[in-house]
Short mmCIF file of C-alpha atoms in Angstrom, two decimals:
data_model
loop_
_atom_site.label_atom_id
_atom_site.label_comp_id
_atom_site.label_asym_id
_atom_site.label_seq_id
_atom_site.Cartn_x
_atom_site.Cartn_y
_atom_site.Cartn_z
CA VAL U 59 98.52 108.70 103.32
CA PRO U 60 100.66 108.16 106.47
CA THR U 61 101.48 110.77 108.47
CA GLU U 62 105.14 111.81 108.80
CA ALA U 63 105.61 110.59 112.19
CA ALA U 64 104.62 107.07 110.14
CA HIS U 65 106.98 107.51 107.22
CA LEU U 66 109.70 108.01 109.97
CA ILE U 67 108.89 105.02 112.25
CA SER U 68 108.85 102.90 108.75
CA LEU U 69 112.29 104.30 107.44
CA ARG U 70 113.82 104.04 111.19
CA ILE U 71 113.12 100.23 111.05
CA GLN U 72 114.48 99.65 107.89
CA GLN U 73 117.40 101.64 108.91
CA ILE U 74 118.00 99.31 112.01
CA ILE U 75 117.37 96.22 109.91
CA GLN U 76 120.08 97.66 107.53
CA GLU U 77 122.62 99.00 109.96
CA GLU U 78 122.21 96.73 113.42
CA THR U 79 121.69 93.92 112.17
CA GLY U 80 124.31 92.74 110.15
CA ILE U 81 121.83 91.33 107.85
CA THR U 82 123.22 92.87 104.71
CA GLU U 83 126.39 91.81 105.20
CA VAL U 84 125.71 88.50 103.43
CA VAL U 85 123.92 87.18 100.30
CA ASP U 86 121.52 85.05 101.53
CA PRO U 87 121.78 84.76 105.36
CA LEU U 88 119.01 81.88 105.79
CA ALA U 89 120.63 79.30 103.33
CA GLY U 90 120.87 76.19 104.32
CA SER U 91 118.57 76.41 106.57
CA PHE U 92 116.17 73.10 106.63
CA TYR U 93 113.41 74.77 107.48
CA VAL U 94 113.76 77.61 105.17
CA GLU U 95 114.65 75.81 102.34
CA TRP U 96 111.75 73.04 102.98
CA LEU U 97 108.63 76.03 102.86
CA THR U 98 110.63 77.84 99.82
CA ASN U 99 110.27 74.19 98.10
CA ARG U 100 106.82 74.19 98.90
CA ALA U 101 106.04 77.77 98.27
CA GLU U 102 107.44 76.96 94.96
CA GLU U 103 105.63 74.11 94.08
CA GLU U 104 102.23 76.11 94.90
CA ILE U 105 102.86 78.72 93.05
CA LEU U 106 103.90 77.01 89.53
CA LYS U 107 100.24 74.89 90.37
CA GLU U 108 98.72 78.21 90.17
CA ILE U 109 100.70 79.77 87.38
CA ASP U 110 100.29 76.49 85.39
CA LEU U 111 96.24 76.29 86.03
CA ILE U 112 95.74 80.14 85.00
CA TRP U 113 98.12 78.94 81.69
CA ARG U 114 95.65 76.01 80.87
CA MET U 115 93.06 78.94 81.30
CA GLY U 116 94.44 80.43 78.45
CA GLY U 117 96.50 83.41 80.29
CA LEU U 118 95.87 85.74 82.60
CA THR U 119 94.26 88.26 80.53
CA LYS U 120 91.56 85.42 80.38
CA ALA U 121 91.83 84.41 83.87
CA ILE U 122 90.51 87.74 84.70
CA GLU U 123 88.13 88.02 82.41
CA MET U 124 86.48 84.99 83.53
CA GLY U 125 86.31 86.51 87.31
CA TRP U 126 88.76 83.74 87.99
CA LEU U 127 91.17 85.96 89.75
CA HIS U 128 88.60 88.45 91.55
CA ARG U 129 86.74 85.28 92.74
CA LYS U 130 89.73 83.43 94.56
CA ILE U 131 90.83 86.89 95.66
CA ALA U 132 87.28 87.58 97.24
CA GLU U 133 87.10 83.60 98.73
CA PHE U 134 90.69 84.14 100.21
CA SER U 135 89.93 87.08 101.77
CA TYR U 136 86.52 85.41 103.33
CA THR U 137 88.63 82.67 104.48
CA ASP U 138 91.23 84.70 106.04
CA TYR U 139 88.96 87.19 107.72
CA LYS U 140 87.37 84.05 109.19
CA GLN U 141 90.08 82.64 110.58
CA ILE U 142 91.24 85.65 112.25
CA GLN U 143 87.97 86.03 114.07
CA GLU U 144 88.53 82.64 114.74
CA LYS U 145 92.42 83.02 116.18
CA ILE U 146 93.99 80.66 113.73
CA ILE U 147 95.79 83.35 112.32
CA LYS U 148 96.71 84.94 115.51
CA ILE U 149 97.73 88.95 115.30
CA VAL U 150 99.19 90.30 118.10
CA GLY U 151 97.00 93.03 120.21
CA VAL U 152 94.14 92.73 117.66
CA ASN U 153 92.81 88.84 118.34
CA TYR U 154 95.58 88.06 120.75
CA TYR U 155 97.27 89.75 124.10
CA GLU U 156 94.72 92.00 123.42
CA SER U 157 94.71 94.93 126.31
CA GLU U 158 92.13 96.78 127.91
CA LYS U 159 94.74 99.63 128.73
CA GLU U 160 96.40 100.00 125.52
CA ASP U 161 96.15 103.81 124.08
CA HIS U 162 94.63 103.78 120.45
CA GLN U 163 94.90 106.99 120.08
CA ILE U 164 96.33 107.21 116.73
CA ASP U 165 97.50 110.19 114.68
CA VAL U 166 95.38 110.39 111.15
CA PHE U 167 96.74 112.62 108.45
CA ARG U 168 94.66 115.05 107.11
CA TYR U 169 94.60 116.71 103.74
CA PRO U 170 94.69 120.46 104.34
CA GLU U 171 91.20 122.10 103.64
CA ASN U 172 92.10 123.70 100.50
CA ALA U 173 93.94 121.08 98.59
CA GLU U 174 91.15 120.77 95.93
CA GLU U 175 91.23 124.43 95.13
CA ARG U 176 95.01 124.72 95.40
CA GLN U 177 95.58 122.17 92.34
CA ARG U 178 91.99 123.59 90.35
CA ILE U 179 94.19 126.68 90.43
CA LYS U 180 97.15 124.88 89.54
CA LEU U 181 95.30 123.12 86.41
CA GLU U 182 93.93 126.12 85.42
CA LYS U 183 97.46 127.72 85.42
CA ILE U 184 98.89 124.73 82.93
CA ARG U 185 96.02 125.03 81.13
CA SER U 186 96.16 128.93 80.65
CA GLU U 187 99.83 128.56 79.63
CA ARG U 188 100.42 125.38 77.11
CA ASP U 189 99.68 124.93 73.62
CA ASN U 190 96.06 123.62 74.15
CA GLU U 191 95.98 122.79 70.65
CA LEU U 192 99.01 121.06 70.09
CA VAL U 193 97.92 119.18 73.60
CA ALA U 194 93.99 118.20 71.71
CA ASP U 195 96.03 116.99 68.86
CA LYS U 196 98.99 114.51 70.94
CA ILE U 197 95.57 113.29 72.92
CA GLU U 198 93.88 112.63 69.48
CA LYS U 199 97.03 110.60 68.54
CA ILE U 200 96.97 108.49 71.55
CA LYS U 201 93.47 107.61 70.82
CA GLU U 202 94.45 106.57 67.08
CA ALA U 203 97.54 104.47 68.18
CA ALA U 204 95.58 102.79 70.80
CA LYS U 205 92.51 102.14 68.40
CA ASP U 206 95.44 100.76 65.94
CA GLY U 207 96.97 98.77 69.09
CA LYS U 208 99.83 100.00 68.95
CA ASN U 209 102.64 100.91 71.55
CA LEU U 210 101.50 103.53 72.99
CA PHE U 211 104.12 104.69 75.37
CA PRO U 212 106.25 107.23 72.89
CA TYR U 213 102.74 108.95 72.44
CA VAL U 214 101.85 109.37 76.03
CA VAL U 215 105.39 110.90 76.46
CA GLU U 216 104.64 112.96 73.50
CA ALA U 217 101.86 114.51 75.13
CA VAL U 218 102.95 115.01 78.37
CA ARG U 219 105.93 116.89 77.07
CA GLU U 220 103.29 119.27 75.97
CA ARG U 221 101.65 119.54 79.47
CA ALA U 222 98.69 116.79 78.93
CA THR U 223 97.33 115.98 82.45
CA GLU U 224 96.64 112.97 84.10
CA GLY U 225 92.86 112.82 83.71
CA GLU U 226 93.20 113.81 79.82
CA LEU U 227 95.14 110.48 79.15
CA PHE U 228 92.65 108.59 81.54
CA GLU U 229 89.43 110.37 79.47
CA ALA U 230 91.35 109.37 76.15
CA PHE U 231 92.25 105.52 77.22
CA LYS U 232 88.61 105.58 78.30
CA GLN U 233 86.96 106.35 75.14
CA VAL U 234 89.16 103.82 73.70
CA TYR U 235 88.95 101.38 75.78
CA GLY U 236 86.26 101.87 77.95
CA LEU U 237 85.79 100.91 81.72
CA TRP U 238 86.37 97.47 83.13
CA THR U 239 84.10 96.00 86.07
CA PRO U 240 85.62 93.51 87.76
CA LEU U 241 83.44 90.32 87.80
CA VAL U 242 82.30 89.97 91.00
CA ARG U 243 79.75 86.94 92.01
CA ILE U 244 78.70 86.92 95.74
CA MET X 28 56.65 82.11 109.87
CA SER X 29 59.85 83.33 108.57
CA LEU X 30 61.46 86.34 108.08
CA LYS X 31 61.31 87.75 104.34
CA ARG X 32 65.09 88.17 102.93
CA ILE X 33 66.96 91.45 103.96
CA LYS X 34 68.20 93.27 100.77
CA VAL X 35 71.59 94.91 101.13
CA LEU X 36 73.61 96.83 98.53
CA ILE X 37 77.02 97.12 98.99
CA ALA X 38 79.44 99.63 97.15
CA LYS X 39 82.73 100.82 97.25
CA LEU X 40 82.82 104.38 97.93
CA GLY X 41 84.50 106.62 95.31
CA LEU X 42 87.51 105.40 93.57
CA ASP X 43 89.33 103.61 96.39
CA THR X 44 90.03 100.16 95.14
CA HIS X 45 90.77 97.92 98.17
CA TRP X 46 87.45 95.74 97.89
CA ARG X 47 88.93 93.12 100.41
CA GLY X 48 86.19 94.79 103.35
CA ALA X 49 83.41 95.30 101.04
CA ILE X 50 83.43 91.78 99.64
CA THR X 51 84.22 89.77 103.26
CA VAL X 52 80.85 91.76 104.42
CA ALA X 53 78.94 91.11 101.25
CA HIS X 54 80.10 87.34 102.15
CA ILE X 55 79.05 87.46 105.77
CA LEU X 56 75.93 89.09 104.95
CA LYS X 57 75.20 86.35 102.44
CA ASN X 58 76.18 83.53 104.72
CA ALA X 59 73.41 85.23 107.29
CA GLY X 60 70.91 84.72 105.04
CA MET X 61 70.56 88.05 103.60
CA ASP X 62 70.43 88.95 99.62
CA VAL X 63 73.45 91.03 98.68
CA LEU X 64 74.04 92.73 95.88
CA TYR X 65 77.38 93.99 94.88
CA LEU X 66 77.86 97.38 93.69
CA GLY X 67 81.70 97.92 93.07
CA ASN X 68 83.15 101.49 92.86
CA SER X 69 80.30 103.88 92.62
CA MET X 70 80.12 107.71 93.29
CA PRO X 71 77.23 109.00 95.60
CA GLU X 72 75.15 110.02 92.20
CA ASP X 73 75.61 105.95 91.29
CA ILE X 74 74.91 104.75 94.51
CA ILE X 75 71.60 106.50 95.00
CA GLU X 76 70.29 105.56 91.58
CA ALA X 77 71.34 102.03 92.49
CA VAL X 78 69.24 102.43 95.93
CA ILE X 79 66.05 103.88 94.01
CA ASP X 80 66.88 101.14 91.03
CA GLU X 81 67.00 98.03 93.86
CA ASP X 82 65.57 99.20 96.86
CA PRO X 83 67.15 97.51 99.15
CA GLN X 84 66.83 97.84 103.06
CA VAL X 85 70.25 98.21 103.84
CA VAL X 86 72.84 100.27 102.20
CA GLY X 87 76.57 99.12 102.94
CA LEU X 88 79.24 101.61 102.15
CA SER X 89 82.91 100.59 102.34
CA SER X 90 85.83 103.54 102.37
CA LEU X 91 89.71 102.81 103.00
CA GLY X 92 90.51 105.83 100.70
CA GLY X 93 89.80 108.15 103.40
CA ALA X 94 86.73 109.90 101.44
CA HIS X 95 84.33 108.29 104.10
CA LEU X 96 83.30 112.00 105.42
CA SER X 97 83.03 113.81 101.94
CA LEU X 98 81.66 111.24 99.88
CA GLY X 99 80.14 109.89 102.92
CA GLU X 100 78.15 112.95 103.33
CA LYS X 101 77.28 113.24 99.69
CA VAL X 102 75.50 109.81 99.71
CA LEU X 103 73.23 110.96 102.80
CA GLU X 104 72.42 114.64 100.96
CA LEU X 105 71.29 113.06 98.03
CA ALA X 106 69.26 109.91 99.91
CA LYS X 107 67.89 113.03 101.58
CA THR X 108 66.99 114.66 98.39
CA HIS X 109 64.90 111.59 97.13
CA ASN X 110 63.65 110.87 100.69
CA LEU X 111 65.22 107.65 100.65
CA HIS X 112 66.96 108.43 104.29
CA ASN X 113 64.07 107.09 106.69
CA THR X 114 63.64 103.88 104.87
CA LYS X 115 66.91 102.32 104.82
CA VAL X 116 69.68 101.44 106.63
CA TYR X 117 73.23 102.89 105.80
CA VAL X 118 76.09 101.38 107.02
CA ILE X 119 79.60 102.60 106.75
CA GLY X 120 82.71 101.14 107.63
CA GLY X 121 86.68 100.53 106.49
CA VAL X 122 89.36 102.64 107.82
CA ILE X 123 87.62 105.40 109.96
CA PRO X 124 89.34 107.26 112.50
CA PRO X 125 87.38 107.73 115.96
CA ASP X 126 86.55 111.04 115.83
CA ASP X 127 84.61 110.50 111.89
CA GLU X 128 82.81 107.96 113.41
CA GLN X 129 81.41 110.26 115.69
CA LYS X 130 80.58 112.85 112.72
CA LEU X 131 79.57 110.01 109.91
CA LEU X 132 76.53 108.84 113.04
CA LYS X 133 76.04 112.83 113.09
CA ILE X 134 75.30 112.81 109.35
CA GLY X 135 72.80 110.37 109.68
CA TYR X 136 74.87 106.70 109.24
CA ASP X 137 72.78 104.07 111.30
CA LEU X 138 75.96 102.37 111.67
CA VAL X 139 79.80 103.02 111.51
CA PHE X 140 82.03 99.84 111.54
CA GLY X 141 85.73 99.34 111.52
CA ALA X 142 88.13 97.03 110.83
CA ASN X 143 88.06 94.84 114.22
CA ALA X 144 84.09 94.56 113.48
CA THR X 145 82.74 91.05 114.31
CA GLU X 146 80.65 89.11 112.06
CA GLN X 147 77.89 89.11 114.88
CA GLU X 148 78.12 92.73 115.68
CA ILE X 149 77.79 93.77 112.13
CA ILE X 150 74.49 91.26 111.55
CA ASN X 151 73.34 92.19 114.74
CA GLY X 152 74.05 95.77 114.26
CA ILE X 153 71.94 95.51 110.86
CA LYS X 154 69.22 93.43 112.32
CA ASN X 155 68.49 95.74 115.21
CA LYS X 156 68.74 98.84 113.26
CA LEU X 157 66.18 97.66 110.85
CA SER X 158 63.49 96.85 113.89
CA GLU X 159 64.43 100.27 115.10
CA LYS X 160 63.47 101.96 112.18
CA GLY X 161 60.43 99.61 110.99
CA LEU X 162 62.08 98.09 108.26
CA LEU X 163 61.64 94.36 109.77
CA THR X 164 58.81 92.97 107.25
CA ILE X 165 57.24 89.79 107.82
#
């Protein structure tokens, strides 16, 4: 989780781009640039090739079930790492123009120590104030709908209106669908 | 005479889904000739259960979600309870603030790696620790 200072830097960067550069005054500031158009076409070609491949595999769900997608990400991650190590991909300050003197003191966001305890108390309070039988009934309805392959959204909204928790919803889905483990072959 | 292959178990600590680092390190160690088992997301209890079942020499944990201290400590506590602490090398890596690095070493991790660790640092670090702990079997 970023610290407040980190949030502020991020917000300020976006505000500078928005207010100082004038970029928002034109719909497409890079239109007509030969290089950008060429890059866009190339990216489009590559994307369509991948999408076509996924279609031929039987769709994205199939591609994930086969482990194709995760294998692809894994391969990319390793190649990416190798190229950073070999300085083919340059990252200023990390593998390029590194400086010994640079101060690496980083402020780290820390959860308050009693965060877990506070959340537990809050949950207990909610559970003691709501109609637990009604919540259990709504959760049952979600499970039935899930088994029937129905759109779960209305059922979830109803359960949450009665103050069902995220954990209870998750547990219901887990019971019906089970847990999925990505197929990662090393 | 060749070295017996080093067996490594790699897991993602807790619910943290950032698995690119773990999988990259898994590839690095595999390419270095080690047997690598990727466990995926696991809670400390599952990790120790897998350590008992698989009996690796190296246990590598990846954490980019900030749970390295809480869950990381739990793993080593369980390892000590099961007397699995001195017979393995415990490595933890990910987004770990400098202050926490010292804490993790104090808890009992043999090695702590940040995002900038190089391939050689990781491989040599593990091999050196294995031989320090007398776990490099020939």
